[in-house]
CSV table of C-alpha atoms and ligand atoms in Angstrom, one decimal:
chain,number,residue,atom,x,y,z
F,1,MET,CA,0.0,0.0,0.0
F,2,ARG,CA,1.2,3.5,-0.8
F,3,TYR,CA,0.0,6.1,1.7
F,4,LEU,CA,0.1,9.9,1.5
F,5,ILE,CA,-0.4,11.9,4.7
F,6,PHE,CA,-1.7,15.3,3.6
F,7,GLY,CA,-0.9,17.7,6.5
F,8,THR,CA,2.0,16.8,8.8
F,9,GLY,CA,0.8,18.6,11.9
F,10,ALA,CA,-0.2,16.9,15.2
F,11,ILE,CA,-2.5,14.2,13.8
F,12,GLY,CA,-0.8,13.6,10.5
F,13,GLY,CA,2.7,13.7,12.1
F,14,TYR,CA,1.7,11.2,14.9
F,15,PHE,CA,-0.3,8.6,12.9
F,16,GLY,CA,1.7,9.0,9.7
F,17,GLY,CA,4.9,8.8,11.8
F,18,ARG,CA,3.9,5.6,13.5
F,19,LEU,CA,2.9,4.1,10.1
F,20,LEU,CA,6.4,5.0,8.8
F,21,GLN,CA,8.2,3.7,11.9
F,22,HIS,CA,6.5,0.3,11.7
F,23,LYS,CA,6.3,-0.1,7.9
F,24,THR,CA,7.0,-3.4,6.3
F,25,HIS,CA,6.1,-3.4,2.6
F,26,GLN,CA,4.2,-0.1,2.5
F,27,GLN,CA,5.4,3.3,1.5
F,28,VAL,CA,4.4,6.4,3.5
F,29,ASP,CA,4.9,9.9,2.0
F,30,PHE,CA,4.1,13.2,3.7
F,31,ILE,CA,2.9,16.7,2.7
F,32,ALA,CA,4.0,19.6,4.9
F,33,ARG,CA,4.7,23.3,4.4
F,34,GLY,CA,6.6,26.2,5.8
F,35,LYS,CA,8.9,25.9,8.8
F,36,GLN,CA,7.4,22.5,9.5
F,37,LEU,CA,8.6,21.2,6.1
F,38,SER,CA,12.1,22.7,6.5
F,39,ALA,CA,12.5,21.3,10.0
F,40,ILE,CA,11.4,17.8,8.9
F,41,LYS,CA,13.7,17.9,5.9
F,42,SER,CA,16.7,19.0,8.0
F,43,ASN,CA,16.2,17.0,11.2
F,44,GLY,CA,13.5,14.4,10.5
F,45,LEU,CA,10.2,14.0,12.2
F,46,ALA,CA,10.3,13.4,16.0
F,47,LEU,CA,7.6,11.9,18.0
F,48,LYS,CA,7.7,12.6,21.7
F,49,SER,CA,5.1,10.3,23.0
F,50,ILE,CA,3.9,8.7,26.3
F,51,ASN,CA,4.0,5.5,24.1
F,52,GLY,CA,7.7,5.9,23.2
F,53,ASN,CA,9.8,8.5,21.5
F,54,THR,CA,11.2,8.0,18.0
F,55,LEU,CA,13.1,10.1,15.4
F,56,LEU,CA,12.2,9.4,11.8
F,57,SER,CA,15.2,10.7,9.9
F,58,THR,CA,14.5,9.0,6.6
F,59,ILE,CA,11.3,10.5,5.5
F,60,ASN,CA,9.8,11.4,2.1
F,61,VAL,CA,8.2,14.8,2.7
F,62,SER,CA,7.4,17.5,0.2
F,63,GLU,CA,5.3,20.6,-0.2
F,64,LYS,CA,3.3,19.5,-3.3
F,65,ILE,CA,1.9,16.2,-4.3
F,66,ASN,CA,3.9,14.3,-7.0
F,67,ASP,CA,1.3,13.8,-9.7
F,68,ASN,CA,3.1,10.8,-11.1
F,69,ILE,CA,2.5,8.8,-8.0
F,70,GLN,CA,-0.8,6.9,-7.6
F,71,TYR,CA,-1.6,6.6,-3.9
F,72,ASP,CA,-3.8,3.8,-2.5
F,73,VAL,CA,-4.8,5.8,0.5
F,74,ILE,CA,-4.6,9.5,1.3
F,75,PHE,CA,-5.2,10.5,4.9
F,76,ILE,CA,-6.3,14.1,5.3
F,77,ALA,CA,-5.0,15.6,8.5
F,78,VAL,CA,-5.5,19.3,8.1
F,79,LYS,CA,-7.9,21.6,10.0
F,80,SER,CA,-11.4,22.1,8.7
F,81,TYR,CA,-10.7,25.6,7.5
F,82,GLN,CA,-7.9,24.2,5.3
F,83,LEU,CA,-9.9,21.4,3.8
F,84,LYS,CA,-11.0,23.1,0.6
F,85,GLN,CA,-7.5,23.9,-0.5
F,86,ALA,CA,-6.3,20.5,0.6
F,87,VAL,CA,-9.0,18.8,-1.5
F,88,ALA,CA,-8.1,20.9,-4.5
F,89,GLU,CA,-4.5,19.5,-4.3
F,90,ILE,CA,-5.5,16.0,-3.4
F,91,ILE,CA,-7.9,15.6,-6.4
F,92,ARG,CA,-5.0,15.8,-8.8
F,93,ALA,CA,-3.3,12.8,-7.1
F,94,CYS,CA,-6.4,10.6,-7.0
F,95,GLY,CA,-6.3,7.6,-9.3
F,96,LYS,CA,-9.3,5.4,-10.0
F,97,LYS,CA,-8.6,3.3,-6.9
F,98,THR,CA,-7.4,5.9,-4.5
F,99,VAL,CA,-9.3,6.0,-1.2
F,100,VAL,CA,-9.3,9.3,0.8
F,101,ILE,CA,-9.7,9.1,4.6
F,102,PRO,CA,-10.3,12.4,6.5
F,103,LEU,CA,-9.2,12.3,10.2
F,104,LEU,CA,-10.7,15.7,11.0
F,105,ASN,CA,-13.2,16.3,13.8
F,106,GLY,CA,-16.7,17.2,12.6
F,107,ILE,CA,-20.1,15.7,11.6
F,108,ASP,CA,-20.2,16.8,8.0
F,109,ILE,CA,-16.6,16.4,6.8
F,110,ASP,CA,-17.6,13.9,4.1
F,111,ASN,CA,-20.2,16.3,2.7
F,112,LYS,CA,-17.6,19.0,2.6
F,113,LEU,CA,-15.2,16.7,0.7
F,114,ILE,CA,-18.0,16.0,-1.8
F,115,ALA,CA,-18.8,19.7,-2.1
F,116,TYR,CA,-15.1,20.4,-2.8
F,117,GLY,CA,-15.0,17.8,-5.6
F,118,LEU,CA,-14.4,14.3,-4.3
F,119,THR,CA,-17.0,11.5,-4.9
F,120,SER,CA,-18.6,9.4,-2.2
F,121,LYS,CA,-17.0,6.3,-3.7
F,122,GLN,CA,-13.5,7.7,-2.9
F,123,ILE,CA,-14.2,8.4,0.7
F,124,VAL,CA,-13.9,6.2,3.8
F,125,ASN,CA,-14.9,8.1,6.9
F,126,GLY,CA,-12.5,8.3,9.9
F,127,PHE,CA,-11.6,10.1,13.0
F,128,ALA,CA,-8.8,10.1,15.5
F,129,ASN,CA,-8.7,9.9,19.3
F,130,ILE,CA,-5.5,11.1,20.9
F,131,ILE,CA,-4.2,14.3,22.5
F,132,CYS,CA,-1.2,15.6,20.7
F,133,ASN,CA,0.2,18.9,19.3
F,134,VAL,CA,3.1,20.3,17.4
F,135,ASN,CA,5.5,21.1,20.2
F,136,ASP,CA,8.1,22.7,17.9
F,137,TYR,CA,8.7,22.5,14.2
F,138,GLY,CA,9.3,18.9,13.3
F,139,ILE,CA,8.4,17.7,16.8
F,140,ILE,CA,5.0,16.1,17.6
F,141,GLU,CA,4.1,15.7,21.2
F,142,HIS,CA,1.6,13.1,22.3
F,143,ILE,CA,0.6,13.8,25.9
F,144,GLY,CA,-2.6,11.8,26.4
F,145,GLY,CA,-5.2,9.4,25.1
F,146,ASP,CA,-4.5,5.9,23.8
F,147,PRO,CA,-3.9,6.5,20.0
F,148,HIS,CA,-7.0,5.2,18.2
F,149,ILE,CA,-8.4,5.6,14.7
F,150,THR,CA,-12.0,4.7,13.9
F,151,LEU,CA,-12.8,3.8,10.3
F,152,GLY,CA,-16.0,3.0,8.4
F,153,VAL,CA,-18.5,3.7,5.7
F,154,LYS,CA,-21.7,5.6,6.1
F,155,LYS,CA,-24.9,3.8,5.1
F,156,GLY,CA,-26.5,7.0,3.8
F,157,LEU,CA,-23.4,7.9,1.8
F,158,HIS,CA,-22.3,4.6,0.3
F,159,ASN,CA,-24.3,2.0,-1.7
F,160,GLN,CA,-23.7,-1.7,-1.3
F,161,GLN,CA,-21.3,-1.8,-4.3
F,162,ALA,CA,-19.1,0.9,-2.8
F,163,ILE,CA,-19.2,-0.9,0.5
F,164,ASN,CA,-18.1,-4.2,-1.0
F,165,ARG,CA,-15.1,-2.4,-2.7
F,166,LEU,CA,-14.1,-0.3,0.3
F,167,THR,CA,-14.4,-3.0,3.0
F,168,PRO,CA,-11.1,-4.9,2.1
F,169,ILE,CA,-9.3,-1.6,1.8
F,170,ILE,CA,-10.5,-0.6,5.2
F,171,GLU,CA,-9.3,-3.9,6.6
F,172,ASN,CA,-5.9,-3.5,5.1
F,173,VAL,CA,-5.5,0.0,6.4
F,174,ALA,CA,-6.6,-1.2,9.9
F,175,GLN,CA,-3.9,-4.0,9.8
F,176,ASP,CA,-1.2,-1.5,8.9
F,177,LEU,CA,-2.3,0.8,11.7
F,178,LYS,CA,-2.4,-2.0,14.2
F,179,ARG,CA,1.1,-3.1,13.2
F,180,ALA,CA,2.0,0.5,13.9
F,181,GLN,CA,0.7,0.2,17.4
F,182,VAL,CA,-2.4,2.2,16.8
F,183,ASN,CA,-5.7,0.9,18.1
F,184,VAL,CA,-8.4,0.7,15.3
F,185,SER,CA,-12.2,0.2,15.3
F,186,ILE,CA,-14.1,-0.5,12.1
F,187,LYS,CA,-17.8,0.5,12.0
F,188,ASP,CA,-20.4,-0.9,9.6
F,189,ASP,CA,-22.0,2.5,9.8
F,190,ILE,CA,-19.7,5.1,11.3
F,191,SER,CA,-22.4,7.9,11.6
F,192,ASP,CA,-23.2,7.6,15.3
F,193,ALA,CA,-19.5,7.1,16.2
F,194,VAL,CA,-18.6,10.4,14.4
F,195,TRP,CA,-21.3,12.1,16.4
F,196,ALA,CA,-20.0,10.5,19.6
F,197,LYS,CA,-16.5,11.9,18.9
F,198,TYR,CA,-18.1,15.3,18.1
F,199,LEU,CA,-20.0,15.2,21.4
F,200,PHE,CA,-16.7,14.5,23.3
F,201,VAL,CA,-14.6,17.2,21.7
F,202,SER,CA,-17.0,20.1,20.7
F,203,PRO,CA,-18.4,21.3,24.1
F,204,TRP,CA,-14.9,21.0,25.6
F,205,ALA,CA,-13.4,22.9,22.6
F,206,ALA,CA,-16.0,25.6,23.1
F,207,ILE,CA,-15.4,26.1,26.8
F,208,SER,CA,-11.6,25.7,26.7
F,209,SER,CA,-11.4,28.2,23.9
F,210,LEU,CA,-13.4,30.7,26.0
F,211,VAL,CA,-11.5,30.3,29.2
F,212,GLU,CA,-8.1,29.4,27.6
F,213,GLN,CA,-7.2,27.0,30.5
F,214,PRO,CA,-6.1,23.4,30.6
F,215,LEU,CA,-8.6,20.7,31.6
F,216,SER,CA,-7.4,20.6,35.2
F,217,GLN,CA,-8.5,24.3,35.7
F,218,ILE,CA,-11.8,23.7,34.0
F,219,ARG,CA,-12.4,20.6,36.2
F,220,SER,CA,-11.4,22.4,39.4
F,221,ASN,CA,-13.7,25.4,38.8
F,222,PRO,CA,-17.2,24.1,39.7
F,223,GLN,CA,-19.0,26.8,37.7
F,224,CYS,CA,-16.9,26.3,34.7
F,225,TYR,CA,-17.2,22.5,34.9
F,226,LEU,CA,-21.0,22.8,35.3
F,227,LEU,CA,-21.1,24.9,32.2
F,228,LEU,CA,-19.2,22.3,30.3
F,229,GLN,CA,-21.6,19.5,31.5
F,230,GLN,CA,-24.7,21.6,30.6
F,231,LEU,CA,-23.3,22.4,27.2
F,232,LEU,CA,-22.7,18.7,26.6
F,233,ASP,CA,-26.3,18.0,27.6
F,234,GLU,CA,-27.4,20.6,25.0
F,235,TYR,CA,-25.2,19.0,22.3
F,236,VAL,CA,-26.8,15.6,23.1
F,237,LEU,CA,-30.3,17.0,22.6
F,238,ILE,CA,-29.2,18.4,19.3
F,239,ALA,CA,-27.7,15.0,18.2
F,240,LYS,CA,-31.0,13.3,19.2
F,241,ALA,CA,-33.1,15.8,17.4
F,242,ASP,CA,-30.9,15.2,14.3
F,243,GLY,CA,-31.7,11.5,14.4
F,244,VAL,CA,-28.6,10.2,16.1
F,245,THR,CA,-28.8,7.3,18.4
F,246,VAL,CA,-27.0,8.4,21.6
F,247,ALA,CA,-26.3,5.2,23.6
F,248,PRO,CA,-27.3,5.7,27.3
F,249,ARG,CA,-23.8,5.0,28.5
F,250,LEU,CA,-22.2,7.5,26.0
F,251,LEU,CA,-22.9,10.6,28.1
F,252,GLU,CA,-21.5,8.8,31.2
F,253,ASN,CA,-18.4,7.7,29.2
F,254,ILE,CA,-17.7,11.2,27.9
F,255,LYS,CA,-18.0,12.6,31.4
F,256,LYS,CA,-15.7,9.9,32.7
F,257,GLY,CA,-13.3,10.6,29.9
F,258,LEU,CA,-13.1,14.3,30.8
F,259,GLU,CA,-12.5,13.4,34.4
F,260,HIS,CA,-9.6,11.1,33.6
F,261,LEU,CA,-7.6,12.9,30.9
F,262,PRO,CA,-4.2,14.3,31.9
F,263,PRO,CA,-4.5,17.6,33.8
F,264,GLU,CA,-2.6,19.5,31.1
F,265,SER,CA,-4.9,18.4,28.3
F,266,THR,CA,-6.1,21.1,25.9
F,267,THR,CA,-8.2,21.0,22.7
F,268,SER,CA,-6.7,21.8,19.3
F,269,MET,CA,-9.3,24.7,18.9
F,270,GLN,CA,-8.2,26.2,22.2
F,271,ASN,CA,-4.5,26.0,21.0
F,272,ASP,CA,-5.4,27.9,17.9
F,273,VAL,CA,-7.4,30.5,19.8
F,274,GLU,CA,-4.4,31.0,22.2
F,275,GLN,CA,-2.0,31.4,19.3
F,276,GLY,CA,-4.3,33.8,17.5
F,277,ARG,CA,-4.7,31.4,14.5
F,278,ALA,CA,-7.8,30.5,12.5
F,279,THR,CA,-10.0,28.0,14.4
F,280,GLU,CA,-12.5,25.2,13.8
F,281,PHE,CA,-15.2,27.3,15.3
F,282,ASP,CA,-17.5,26.7,12.3
F,283,THR,CA,-17.2,23.0,12.5
F,284,LEU,CA,-17.2,22.5,16.3
F,285,VAL,CA,-19.6,25.2,17.5
F,286,ALA,CA,-21.4,27.0,14.6
F,287,SER,CA,-22.6,23.7,13.0
F,288,ALA,CA,-24.2,22.6,16.3
F,289,PHE,CA,-25.7,26.1,16.8
F,290,HIS,CA,-27.3,26.0,13.3
F,291,LEU,CA,-28.6,22.5,13.9
F,292,SER,CA,-30.1,23.6,17.2
F,293,GLU,CA,-31.9,26.4,15.3
F,294,LYS,CA,-33.0,24.1,12.5
F,295,HIS,CA,-34.6,21.7,15.1
F,296,LYS,CA,-36.1,24.7,17.0
F,297,LEU,CA,-34.3,23.7,20.2
F,298,SER,CA,-33.6,26.0,23.1
F,299,SER,CA,-29.8,25.8,23.7
F,300,PRO,CA,-29.0,28.8,25.9
F,301,ILE,CA,-25.4,27.8,26.8
F,302,LEU,CA,-24.5,27.0,23.2
F,303,THR,CA,-26.1,30.3,22.1
F,304,TRP,CA,-24.0,32.1,24.6
F,305,CYS,CA,-20.8,30.2,23.6
F,306,TYR,CA,-21.5,30.8,20.0
F,307,SER,CA,-21.9,34.5,20.4
F,308,CYS,CA,-18.8,35.0,22.7
F,309,LEU,CA,-16.7,32.8,20.5
F,310,ALA,CA,-17.9,34.4,17.2
F,311,VAL,CA,-16.6,37.7,18.6
F,312,LYS,CA,-13.4,36.2,20.0
F,313,VAL,CA,-12.4,34.1,16.9
F,314,ASN,CA,-13.2,37.0,14.6
F,315,ALA,CA,-10.8,39.1,16.6
F,316,GLY,CA,-8.3,36.1,16.3
F,317,TYR,CA,-8.6,36.0,12.5
F,318,ASN,CA,-7.1,39.5,12.4
F,319,ASN,CA,-3.9,38.0,13.9
F,320,TYR,CA,-4.0,35.0,11.6
F,321,LYS,CA,-0.4,34.1,10.7
D,1,NDP,N1,-4.5,17.5,17.9
D,1,NDP,C1,-5.2,16.6,18.4
D,1,NDP,O1,-4.9,16.0,19.5
D,1,NDP,C2,-6.4,16.1,17.7
D,1,NDP,C3,-6.9,16.8,16.5
D,1,NDP,N2,-8.0,16.2,15.9
D,1,NDP,C4,-8.5,16.9,14.7
D,1,NDP,O2,-7.6,16.5,13.6
D,1,NDP,C5,-7.6,17.6,12.6
D,1,NDP,C6,-6.1,18.1,12.5
D,1,NDP,O3,-5.7,18.7,13.7
D,1,NDP,P1,-4.2,18.9,14.1
D,1,NDP,O4,-3.4,17.8,13.6
D,1,NDP,O5,-4.2,19.2,15.5
D,1,NDP,O6,-3.9,20.2,13.3
D,1,NDP,P2,-2.4,20.8,12.9
D,1,NDP,O7,-2.6,22.3,12.7
D,1,NDP,O8,-1.4,20.5,14.0
D,1,NDP,O9,-2.0,20.1,11.6
D,1,NDP,C7,-2.5,20.4,10.3
D,1,NDP,C8,-1.2,20.5,9.4
D,1,NDP,O10,-1.6,20.5,8.1
D,1,NDP,C9,-0.8,21.5,7.4
D,1,NDP,N3,-1.5,21.9,6.2
D,1,NDP,C10,-2.7,22.4,6.1
D,1,NDP,N4,-3.0,22.7,4.8
D,1,NDP,C11,-1.9,22.3,4.1
D,1,NDP,C12,-1.6,22.4,2.7
D,1,NDP,N5,-2.4,22.8,1.8
D,1,NDP,N6,-0.3,22.0,2.3
D,1,NDP,C13,0.5,21.5,3.2
D,1,NDP,N7,0.3,21.4,4.6
D,1,NDP,C14,-0.9,21.8,5.0
D,1,NDP,C15,-0.8,22.6,8.4
D,1,NDP,O11,0.2,23.6,8.1
D,1,NDP,P3,0.2,25.1,8.7
D,1,NDP,O12,0.5,24.9,10.2
D,1,NDP,O13,1.2,25.8,7.9
D,1,NDP,O14,-1.2,25.6,8.5
D,1,NDP,C16,-0.4,21.8,9.7
D,1,NDP,O15,1.0,21.5,9.7
D,1,NDP,C17,-8.5,18.7,13.2
D,1,NDP,O16,-9.8,18.5,12.6
D,1,NDP,C18,-8.6,18.4,14.7
D,1,NDP,O17,-9.8,18.8,15.2
D,1,NDP,C19,-8.6,15.1,16.3
D,1,NDP,C20,-8.2,14.4,17.4
D,1,NDP,C21,-7.1,14.9,18.2
D,2,KPL,C1,-10.0,17.1,22.4
D,2,KPL,C2,-9.2,16.2,21.4
D,2,KPL,C3,-7.7,16.4,21.7
D,2,KPL,C4,-9.6,14.8,21.7
D,2,KPL,O1,-9.2,13.8,20.9
D,2,KPL,C5,-9.5,16.6,20.0
D,2,KPL,O2,-10.0,15.9,19.3
D,2,KPL,C6,-9.1,18.0,19.5
D,2,KPL,O3,-8.7,18.8,20.3
D,2,KPL,O4,-9.2,18.2,18.3
């Protein structure tokens, strides 16, 4: 299998790096840019991880996709606001058999990929569980979460013929990831799992982006923690109104997950807010707000977060580097 990791930031660097570290027959290429590209070219890609450090000094990384290579699988590991440009570049490298797997957070990433020009037959849905960041150029730091990728088709998106073609590819990718010491789940219909991940990350992303504090501070401030729990309850009502099956234990598991993550945990949206960069506000907060409006729900905490963050991130956009 020949893999392309499009976007060598936290997620792309970690999971692509592990695939490269444990590769047998497969080839793993990377797309990066700017100082990250220069640092990886000069010093290699370093993973500083609670699961073991490694330095990948032999790595095929470039700024643009080599159009002469036909990739079997392209993982997309950019932020949602970078997706349109990424797809414009990826489309050129897609052969008839290429499968594209987005690892972004969000409930409508597949629809965005289609709107930007990919076809449903080319897409396998996916998402990542891990807490990692770019610690310095060329250095990915994994501080929490057991690295996990969930893969699967969506019943509404794929017909049976597409499912039959994509299933063995998903299984091969899962085997390669497992060999690379990444846990993998495969879902027959990934829709509810995508929502479950969204419910875990989005309320926390909203609150952490507002208060700009690590999880320990959010947990130890009773009012702040209550806000997070109430916001989560509102997101769950939105999911249910949108037809999602929210398993009774899910809410309990999300709350337990938030209790047990390392104290220094932050969300990637919060990191972007703190650094004055563009954010995934549209995907993680505005999408939920608009769904709440569509289903005529009352979501007072979400409405408040939406308004405050809209002001805050718009100010942040002015500093966008
Ligand atoms: N970090 C985490 O722990 C987790 C993140 N996620 C999700 O994964 C997704 C990716 O997040 P994360 O890895 O943190 O983000 P990062 O910003 O760390 O990584 C994205 C990388 O892609 C690069 N990139 C974007 N567009 C291009 C392009 N056209 N050409 C070359 N390089 C490009 C960016 O470069 P540049 O910096 O120059 O823009 C950056 O290096 C998000 O949806 C996030 O919500 C999910 C689970 C956990
Ligand atoms: C919260 C976290 C780290 C959990 O996986 C995440 O998905 C993100 O910040 O984008």
